[in-house]
Amino acid sequence: MMSDFFANLSLGFSVALSAAGLGWCFIGVALGTFVGVLPGIGALAAIALLLPLTFGLEPTYALIMLAGIYYGSNYGGGIASILLNLPGTPTSAVTCIDGYPMARNGRAGVALFTTATASFFGSAIGMIIMAIFSPMLAAAALRFSAPEYFSLMVLGLVAAAMLGSGSPFRALAMIFFGLILGLVGRDLTSGLLRFTYGVDELYEGLPLVAIALGIFGLPEIIRNAGHLQRSRIRSKDITFASMIPTRDEVKRAVPAAIRGTGLGAFFGALPGTGGLLASFMSYALEKKVSKHPERFGKGAIEGVAGPEAANNSAVQTAFIPTLTLGIPGDVIMAIMMGAMIIHGIQPGAQVLTSHPDLFWGLTASFLVGNLMLLILNIPLIGMWVRILSIPYSVLYPFIIAFICIGVYSVNGSVVDLGVLLFFGLLGCVMQYLKFEPAPLVLGLILGPMLEQNLRRGLQLYRGDYTEFLTRPISATFLLISLFIIVWSFWGAMKTRRMRRQMRAAEEQAAE
Amino acid sequence: MTKWKMNLSRRMAMGLMGATMLTGSLAAPAFAQDDFPSETITFVCAFPAGSGADVLVRYLAEAVSETSGATVIVENKAGAAGNIAAEFTARADPDGYTVYVHAGSSTAMNYHLWNNPPIDPRTDLRGVAAINRQPFYILVPADSPHQTIEDLNAFLLEAGEDATYSTTATSGRVLGAAYVQALGVNPVEVQYATGPDALVDLMSGAVDFGVADPVFAMVHAEDGTMRVLATGAGERMGIAPDIPTLVESGLDVAQIGWWAAWVPAETPDDVVMKLNEMFQAALEDEETTAFLNSMGGDVWVASPEEVDAMMVESVDEAEELVEIADLPKN
């Protein structure tokens, strides 16, 4: 078992450290950092845009590069958050809370250094967890039939709704909306078309890339374009010397990063939650365990180190369900899964045995890529800071044009551009009404799988619903889902009661 | 290294070509047809880049381009089970530069699956050349008690409605339906989107047998996880002479998927003949044969007239098959 593990890892490193492996990894992480730094265009847009360009590549290198964009963007996202208070990626929104105040206190260098090192730590541990647990999960996955997949997806959707950063009711509404959108297209069981209204292009369902880019990309650009603020950061302000933290800062940052990594590894592996939730949870945890919670929001280094470690470790472990079960944890993973399918590799338990070079090469490339990012982000930080001075009036039209090209290139269909436009506008409305897009897209991705597995389970077991409750793995997932629901309602009730008590106390004090 | 494992730069170039194919076809100037092909030929693929079908179309594009010297690119017009690509080709300029490469059997089936089929493949398309014939297969996991198709038949007759089987793709549903109907049994059909989706349920015995596409069947017969009991084709396949047909066990089931190439109906004869020669030259190549065999089928060389005749036959057959499998019309 142990010798297998090292043999696998050495196979992985032989792929990741080959000239092509290193090259594509570097291109991926550099591009990832670039798009991460730029507000408005995230890893999702970049991956969707570059997907067609990877068709001619060996699948392993294509995935190494696309994955590099994903985790690279998390490093880059921290830079814009700290220097401009503009989160380059949704996951780095938390980094703004304490990172930007740190920059205003003249500790920008330290904040950037913390982001890079905490991210590296989180990623490295996440990668090790992935290397250890994936084969175990893949072995278990061979016992997964339709009921297990169905219950796991229920768990993912419940977790996304209940544990998200916003209101659980809004999230639930968005998930159901996503599930309904997932009905569009051909029903696998009967072969009938549903809700396509004569549009043959919708035969395979609504185009995921167009929706994701529309609902995540366009509103972000439109919103940022609304307040065109020119950055006043000069790259020479961020010197190497300014990045060295004090001993006290190190002492506070290290345990935060360790806790963040643990949280991130757990939530990353859970389908439906991912890095965003992990970083919010880590921030809340740091605030709770701190002896000085009042410093949070004013430049507490724990508030940068914890969430950054959390979201990077989540990014790595998010590959576990994608690669071993074929269930994408978030939108980016769904696109990565699409990339695998396009390259003729069906994600699932067989990947480890049928394409060990791909799985272990990808895993090893995470470590290599994160080391590259450490170098890109500490000695070369000045270069990225300069990118922030590109005027948005130049940048945004380009990004929108690239989004349109990217969407069109997937299917060569004009209908997809219509879908992009529609969901872009919808995204703006949703942003205004504070509905989050992530649960919607998750519902759309998991919906068809959820339905297929429910109906397939009923076909296999002659319409017997109890099969979903009596099969042990399936029952466990459903129990955890139930626990999450009860726990979050109990939590909501507790906060409401506390708020009421506080209000009563205030009123008493006022009298 | 076979041709299929092309060197990196070559594959990259293909990928980049794919990405820029739209601009490429627009930029080419129009020439007279006397020296066909003088422009870039576009193979239309009905499935997204990277799908099994796309792999086949891209391989042929590469092979035809290599043997004829013409520039051939692939354009993916995915959607509606091939209707979009078929209609795109039927409405293209009939100059031979837009060639639809797809399964004729599915194109024929589609004509009966839509209430208002966008094209009639018998009159709106003109056959250029055939490519291969590949059936779906009946298989069981390697540890199944059923050693032969007779074992499976006997089991199904006994189990009746308690038996289950997996199907993938429309061709799989149709073959499965025809098989169980010919046998006179009524097991429960469980649909899967792809072969690998069905793999776990086949291996665990959750379904008793599977109707699988040729690639899935060949791959898993070779790695020892599955045992192929019968071919859906009426005759034994050249690539797998040991696998019996269903006809041999007294069942009147003979279905074969066939791939071919088409151009718009109005395309002139000389252009069609030239294209036919280009395809034939590519199919004569040993590596092409080996590749098509690895996709689970036999190479099929045919004249444009034979392709047209096969389409007429397939459209007739498909009507009956759609009825047997009880497939709904959209």
PDB file of C-alpha atoms in Angstrom, chain A residues 301-442:
ATOM      1  CA  ILE A 301      -3.179  38.946   9.692  1.00  0.00           C
ATOM      2  CA  GLU A 302      -5.100  35.825  10.794  1.00  0.00           C
ATOM      3  CA  GLY A 303      -8.009  37.072   8.688  1.00  0.00           C
ATOM      4  CA  VAL A 304      -5.751  36.867   5.627  1.00  0.00           C
ATOM      5  CA  ALA A 305      -3.776  33.717   6.425  1.00  0.00           C
ATOM      6  CA  GLY A 306      -6.730  31.489   7.430  1.00  0.00           C
ATOM      7  CA  PRO A 307      -9.097  32.074   4.502  1.00  0.00           C
ATOM      8  CA  GLU A 308      -6.295  32.049   1.923  1.00  0.00           C
ATOM      9  CA  ALA A 309      -5.023  28.700   3.211  1.00  0.00           C
ATOM     10  CA  ALA A 310      -8.623  27.435   3.351  1.00  0.00           C
ATOM     11  CA  ASN A 311      -9.585  28.322  -0.178  1.00  0.00           C
ATOM     12  CA  ASN A 312      -6.389  26.961  -1.697  1.00  0.00           C
ATOM     13  CA  SER A 313      -6.605  23.701   0.148  1.00  0.00           C
ATOM     14  CA  ALA A 314     -10.264  23.443  -0.919  1.00  0.00           C
ATOM     15  CA  VAL A 315      -9.259  23.963  -4.544  1.00  0.00           C
ATOM     16  CA  GLN A 316      -6.992  20.916  -4.377  1.00  0.00           C
ATOM     17  CA  THR A 317      -9.386  18.619  -2.551  1.00  0.00           C
ATOM     18  CA  ALA A 318     -12.224  19.666  -4.883  1.00  0.00           C
ATOM     19  CA  PHE A 319     -10.521  17.464  -7.457  1.00  0.00           C
ATOM     20  CA  ILE A 320     -11.209  14.374  -5.319  1.00  0.00           C
ATOM     21  CA  PRO A 321     -14.953  13.974  -6.051  1.00  0.00           C
ATOM     22  CA  THR A 322     -14.477  15.228  -9.608  1.00  0.00           C
ATOM     23  CA  LEU A 323     -11.806  12.724 -10.501  1.00  0.00           C
ATOM     24  CA  THR A 324     -12.965   9.738  -8.459  1.00  0.00           C
ATOM     25  CA  LEU A 325     -16.779   9.998  -8.615  1.00  0.00           C
ATOM     26  CA  GLY A 326     -17.342  12.159 -11.649  1.00  0.00           C
ATOM     27  CA  ILE A 327     -19.308  14.628  -9.531  1.00  0.00           C
ATOM     28  CA  PRO A 328     -18.152  18.209  -9.935  1.00  0.00           C
ATOM     29  CA  GLY A 329     -18.057  20.195  -6.706  1.00  0.00           C
ATOM     30  CA  ASP A 330     -18.471  23.583  -8.337  1.00  0.00           C
ATOM     31  CA  VAL A 331     -18.805  25.274 -11.695  1.00  0.00           C
ATOM     32  CA  ILE A 332     -15.097  25.298 -12.454  1.00  0.00           C
ATOM     33  CA  MET A 333     -14.897  21.607 -11.672  1.00  0.00           C
ATOM     34  CA  ALA A 334     -17.855  21.035 -13.996  1.00  0.00           C
ATOM     35  CA  ILE A 335     -15.965  22.778 -16.791  1.00  0.00           C
ATOM     36  CA  MET A 336     -12.821  20.767 -15.958  1.00  0.00           C
ATOM     37  CA  MET A 337     -14.917  17.612 -16.126  1.00  0.00           C
ATOM     38  CA  GLY A 338     -16.194  18.774 -19.489  1.00  0.00           C
ATOM     39  CA  ALA A 339     -12.581  19.211 -20.537  1.00  0.00           C
ATOM     40  CA  MET A 340     -11.820  15.627 -19.538  1.00  0.00           C
ATOM     41  CA  ILE A 341     -14.814  14.310 -21.461  1.00  0.00           C
ATOM     42  CA  ILE A 342     -13.781  16.362 -24.479  1.00  0.00           C
ATOM     43  CA  HIS A 343     -10.390  14.693 -24.266  1.00  0.00           C
ATOM     44  CA  GLY A 344     -12.073  11.298 -24.215  1.00  0.00           C
ATOM     45  CA  ILE A 345     -11.632  10.571 -20.509  1.00  0.00           C
ATOM     46  CA  GLN A 346     -14.771   9.734 -18.571  1.00  0.00           C
ATOM     47  CA  PRO A 347     -14.304  11.122 -15.035  1.00  0.00           C
ATOM     48  CA  GLY A 348     -15.016   8.506 -12.410  1.00  0.00           C
ATOM     49  CA  ALA A 349     -13.453   5.752 -10.388  1.00  0.00           C
ATOM     50  CA  GLN A 350     -11.808   4.259 -13.491  1.00  0.00           C
ATOM     51  CA  VAL A 351      -9.595   7.320 -14.028  1.00  0.00           C
ATOM     52  CA  LEU A 352      -7.123   6.146 -11.391  1.00  0.00           C
ATOM     53  CA  THR A 353      -6.688   2.738 -12.963  1.00  0.00           C
ATOM     54  CA  SER A 354      -7.138   3.540 -16.641  1.00  0.00           C
ATOM     55  CA  HIS A 355      -5.201   6.820 -16.693  1.00  0.00           C
ATOM     56  CA  PRO A 356      -2.792   6.687 -13.728  1.00  0.00           C
ATOM     57  CA  ASP A 357      -0.338   8.979 -15.526  1.00  0.00           C
ATOM     58  CA  LEU A 358      -3.071  11.591 -15.834  1.00  0.00           C
ATOM     59  CA  PHE A 359      -4.272  11.365 -12.259  1.00  0.00           C
ATOM     60  CA  TRP A 360      -0.874  11.263 -10.592  1.00  0.00           C
ATOM     61  CA  GLY A 361       0.684  13.656 -13.080  1.00  0.00           C
ATOM     62  CA  LEU A 362      -2.038  16.158 -12.317  1.00  0.00           C
ATOM     63  CA  THR A 363      -1.658  15.639  -8.569  1.00  0.00           C
ATOM     64  CA  ALA A 364       2.105  16.080  -8.709  1.00  0.00           C
ATOM     65  CA  SER A 365       1.716  19.141 -10.916  1.00  0.00           C
ATOM     66  CA  PHE A 366      -0.233  20.804  -8.119  1.00  0.00           C
ATOM     67  CA  LEU A 367       2.868  20.818  -5.953  1.00  0.00           C
ATOM     68  CA  VAL A 368       5.085  21.929  -8.815  1.00  0.00           C
ATOM     69  CA  GLY A 369       2.615  24.635  -9.834  1.00  0.00           C
ATOM     70  CA  ASN A 370       2.270  25.942  -6.312  1.00  0.00           C
ATOM     71  CA  LEU A 371       6.039  26.196  -5.996  1.00  0.00           C
ATOM     72  CA  MET A 372       6.072  28.194  -9.229  1.00  0.00           C
ATOM     73  CA  LEU A 373       3.354  30.419  -7.827  1.00  0.00           C
ATOM     74  CA  LEU A 374       5.367  31.023  -4.694  1.00  0.00           C
ATOM     75  CA  ILE A 375       8.206  32.279  -6.877  1.00  0.00           C
ATOM     76  CA  LEU A 376       5.870  34.272  -9.113  1.00  0.00           C
ATOM     77  CA  ASN A 377       4.197  35.879  -6.137  1.00  0.00           C
ATOM     78  CA  ILE A 378       7.078  36.809  -3.891  1.00  0.00           C
ATOM     79  CA  PRO A 379      10.088  37.906  -5.928  1.00  0.00           C
ATOM     80  CA  LEU A 380       8.023  38.918  -8.978  1.00  0.00           C
ATOM     81  CA  ILE A 381       5.155  40.605  -7.183  1.00  0.00           C
ATOM     82  CA  GLY A 382       5.946  43.982  -8.785  1.00  0.00           C
ATOM     83  CA  MET A 383       5.018  42.663 -12.212  1.00  0.00           C
ATOM     84  CA  TRP A 384       1.503  41.719 -11.134  1.00  0.00           C
ATOM     85  CA  VAL A 385       0.995  45.000  -9.359  1.00  0.00           C
ATOM     86  CA  ARG A 386       1.745  46.791 -12.620  1.00  0.00           C
ATOM     87  CA  ILE A 387      -1.070  44.868 -14.339  1.00  0.00           C
ATOM     88  CA  LEU A 388      -3.493  46.609 -12.062  1.00  0.00           C
ATOM     89  CA  SER A 389      -2.698  49.879 -13.804  1.00  0.00           C
ATOM     90  CA  ILE A 390      -4.166  48.758 -17.159  1.00  0.00           C
ATOM     91  CA  PRO A 391      -7.134  51.099 -17.678  1.00  0.00           C
ATOM     92  CA  TYR A 392     -10.459  49.292 -17.459  1.00  0.00           C
ATOM     93  CA  SER A 393     -11.755  51.126 -20.517  1.00  0.00           C
ATOM     94  CA  VAL A 394      -9.223  49.098 -22.496  1.00  0.00           C
ATOM     95  CA  LEU A 395      -9.481  45.892 -20.529  1.00  0.00           C
ATOM     96  CA  TYR A 396     -13.229  45.330 -20.224  1.00  0.00           C
ATOM     97  CA  PRO A 397     -14.228  45.504 -23.883  1.00  0.00           C
ATOM     98  CA  PHE A 398     -11.501  42.957 -24.571  1.00  0.00           C
ATOM     99  CA  ILE A 399     -12.721  40.649 -21.841  1.00  0.00           C
ATOM    100  CA  ILE A 400     -16.309  40.809 -23.096  1.00  0.00           C
ATOM    101  CA  ALA A 401     -15.161  40.094 -26.636  1.00  0.00           C
ATOM    102  CA  PHE A 402     -13.154  37.105 -25.409  1.00  0.00           C
ATOM    103  CA  ILE A 403     -16.100  35.804 -23.420  1.00  0.00           C
ATOM    104  CA  CYS A 404     -18.263  35.903 -26.557  1.00  0.00           C
ATOM    105  CA  ILE A 405     -15.585  34.139 -28.622  1.00  0.00           C
ATOM    106  CA  GLY A 406     -15.130  31.545 -25.904  1.00  0.00           C
ATOM    107  CA  VAL A 407     -18.842  30.784 -25.704  1.00  0.00           C
ATOM    108  CA  TYR A 408     -19.218  30.569 -29.470  1.00  0.00           C
ATOM    109  CA  SER A 409     -16.200  28.315 -29.885  1.00  0.00           C
ATOM    110  CA  VAL A 410     -17.611  25.538 -27.685  1.00  0.00           C
ATOM    111  CA  ASN A 411     -20.487  24.532 -29.984  1.00  0.00           C
ATOM    112  CA  GLY A 412     -20.246  27.034 -32.819  1.00  0.00           C
ATOM    113  CA  SER A 413     -23.824  27.987 -32.047  1.00  0.00           C
ATOM    114  CA  VAL A 414     -25.391  31.450 -32.095  1.00  0.00           C
ATOM    115  CA  VAL A 415     -28.072  30.227 -29.694  1.00  0.00           C
ATOM    116  CA  ASP A 416     -25.357  29.952 -27.045  1.00  0.00           C
ATOM    117  CA  LEU A 417     -24.603  33.654 -27.449  1.00  0.00           C
ATOM    118  CA  GLY A 418     -28.270  34.422 -26.837  1.00  0.00           C
ATOM    119  CA  VAL A 419     -28.113  32.296 -23.699  1.00  0.00           C
ATOM    120  CA  LEU A 420     -24.977  34.199 -22.621  1.00  0.00           C
ATOM    121  CA  LEU A 421     -26.717  37.533 -23.051  1.00  0.00           C
ATOM    122  CA  PHE A 422     -29.867  36.409 -21.259  1.00  0.00           C
ATOM    123  CA  PHE A 423     -28.014  35.018 -18.273  1.00  0.00           C
ATOM    124  CA  GLY A 424     -25.719  38.057 -18.184  1.00  0.00           C
ATOM    125  CA  LEU A 425     -28.748  40.289 -17.738  1.00  0.00           C
ATOM    126  CA  LEU A 426     -30.302  37.865 -15.285  1.00  0.00           C
ATOM    127  CA  GLY A 427     -27.026  37.876 -13.346  1.00  0.00           C
ATOM    128  CA  CYS A 428     -27.158  41.672 -13.060  1.00  0.00           C
ATOM    129  CA  VAL A 429     -30.696  41.518 -11.703  1.00  0.00           C
ATOM    130  CA  MET A 430     -29.719  38.743  -9.312  1.00  0.00           C
ATOM    131  CA  GLN A 431     -26.740  40.720  -8.078  1.00  0.00           C
ATOM    132  CA  TYR A 432     -28.979  43.705  -7.445  1.00  0.00           C
ATOM    133  CA  LEU A 433     -31.446  41.518  -5.508  1.00  0.00           C
ATOM    134  CA  LYS A 434     -28.587  39.778  -3.638  1.00  0.00           C
ATOM    135  CA  PHE A 435     -29.231  36.314  -5.077  1.00  0.00           C
ATOM    136  CA  GLU A 436     -26.025  34.359  -5.456  1.00  0.00           C
ATOM    137  CA  PRO A 437     -25.335  32.748  -8.829  1.00  0.00           C
ATOM    138  CA  ALA A 438     -23.330  29.774  -7.520  1.00  0.00           C
ATOM    139  CA  PRO A 439     -26.286  27.725  -6.177  1.00  0.00           C
ATOM    140  CA  LEU A 440     -28.171  28.266  -9.431  1.00  0.00           C
ATOM    141  CA  VAL A 441     -25.334  26.928 -11.534  1.00  0.00           C
ATOM    142  CA  LEU A 442     -24.795  24.061  -9.109  1.00  0.00           C
TER     143      LEU A 442
END
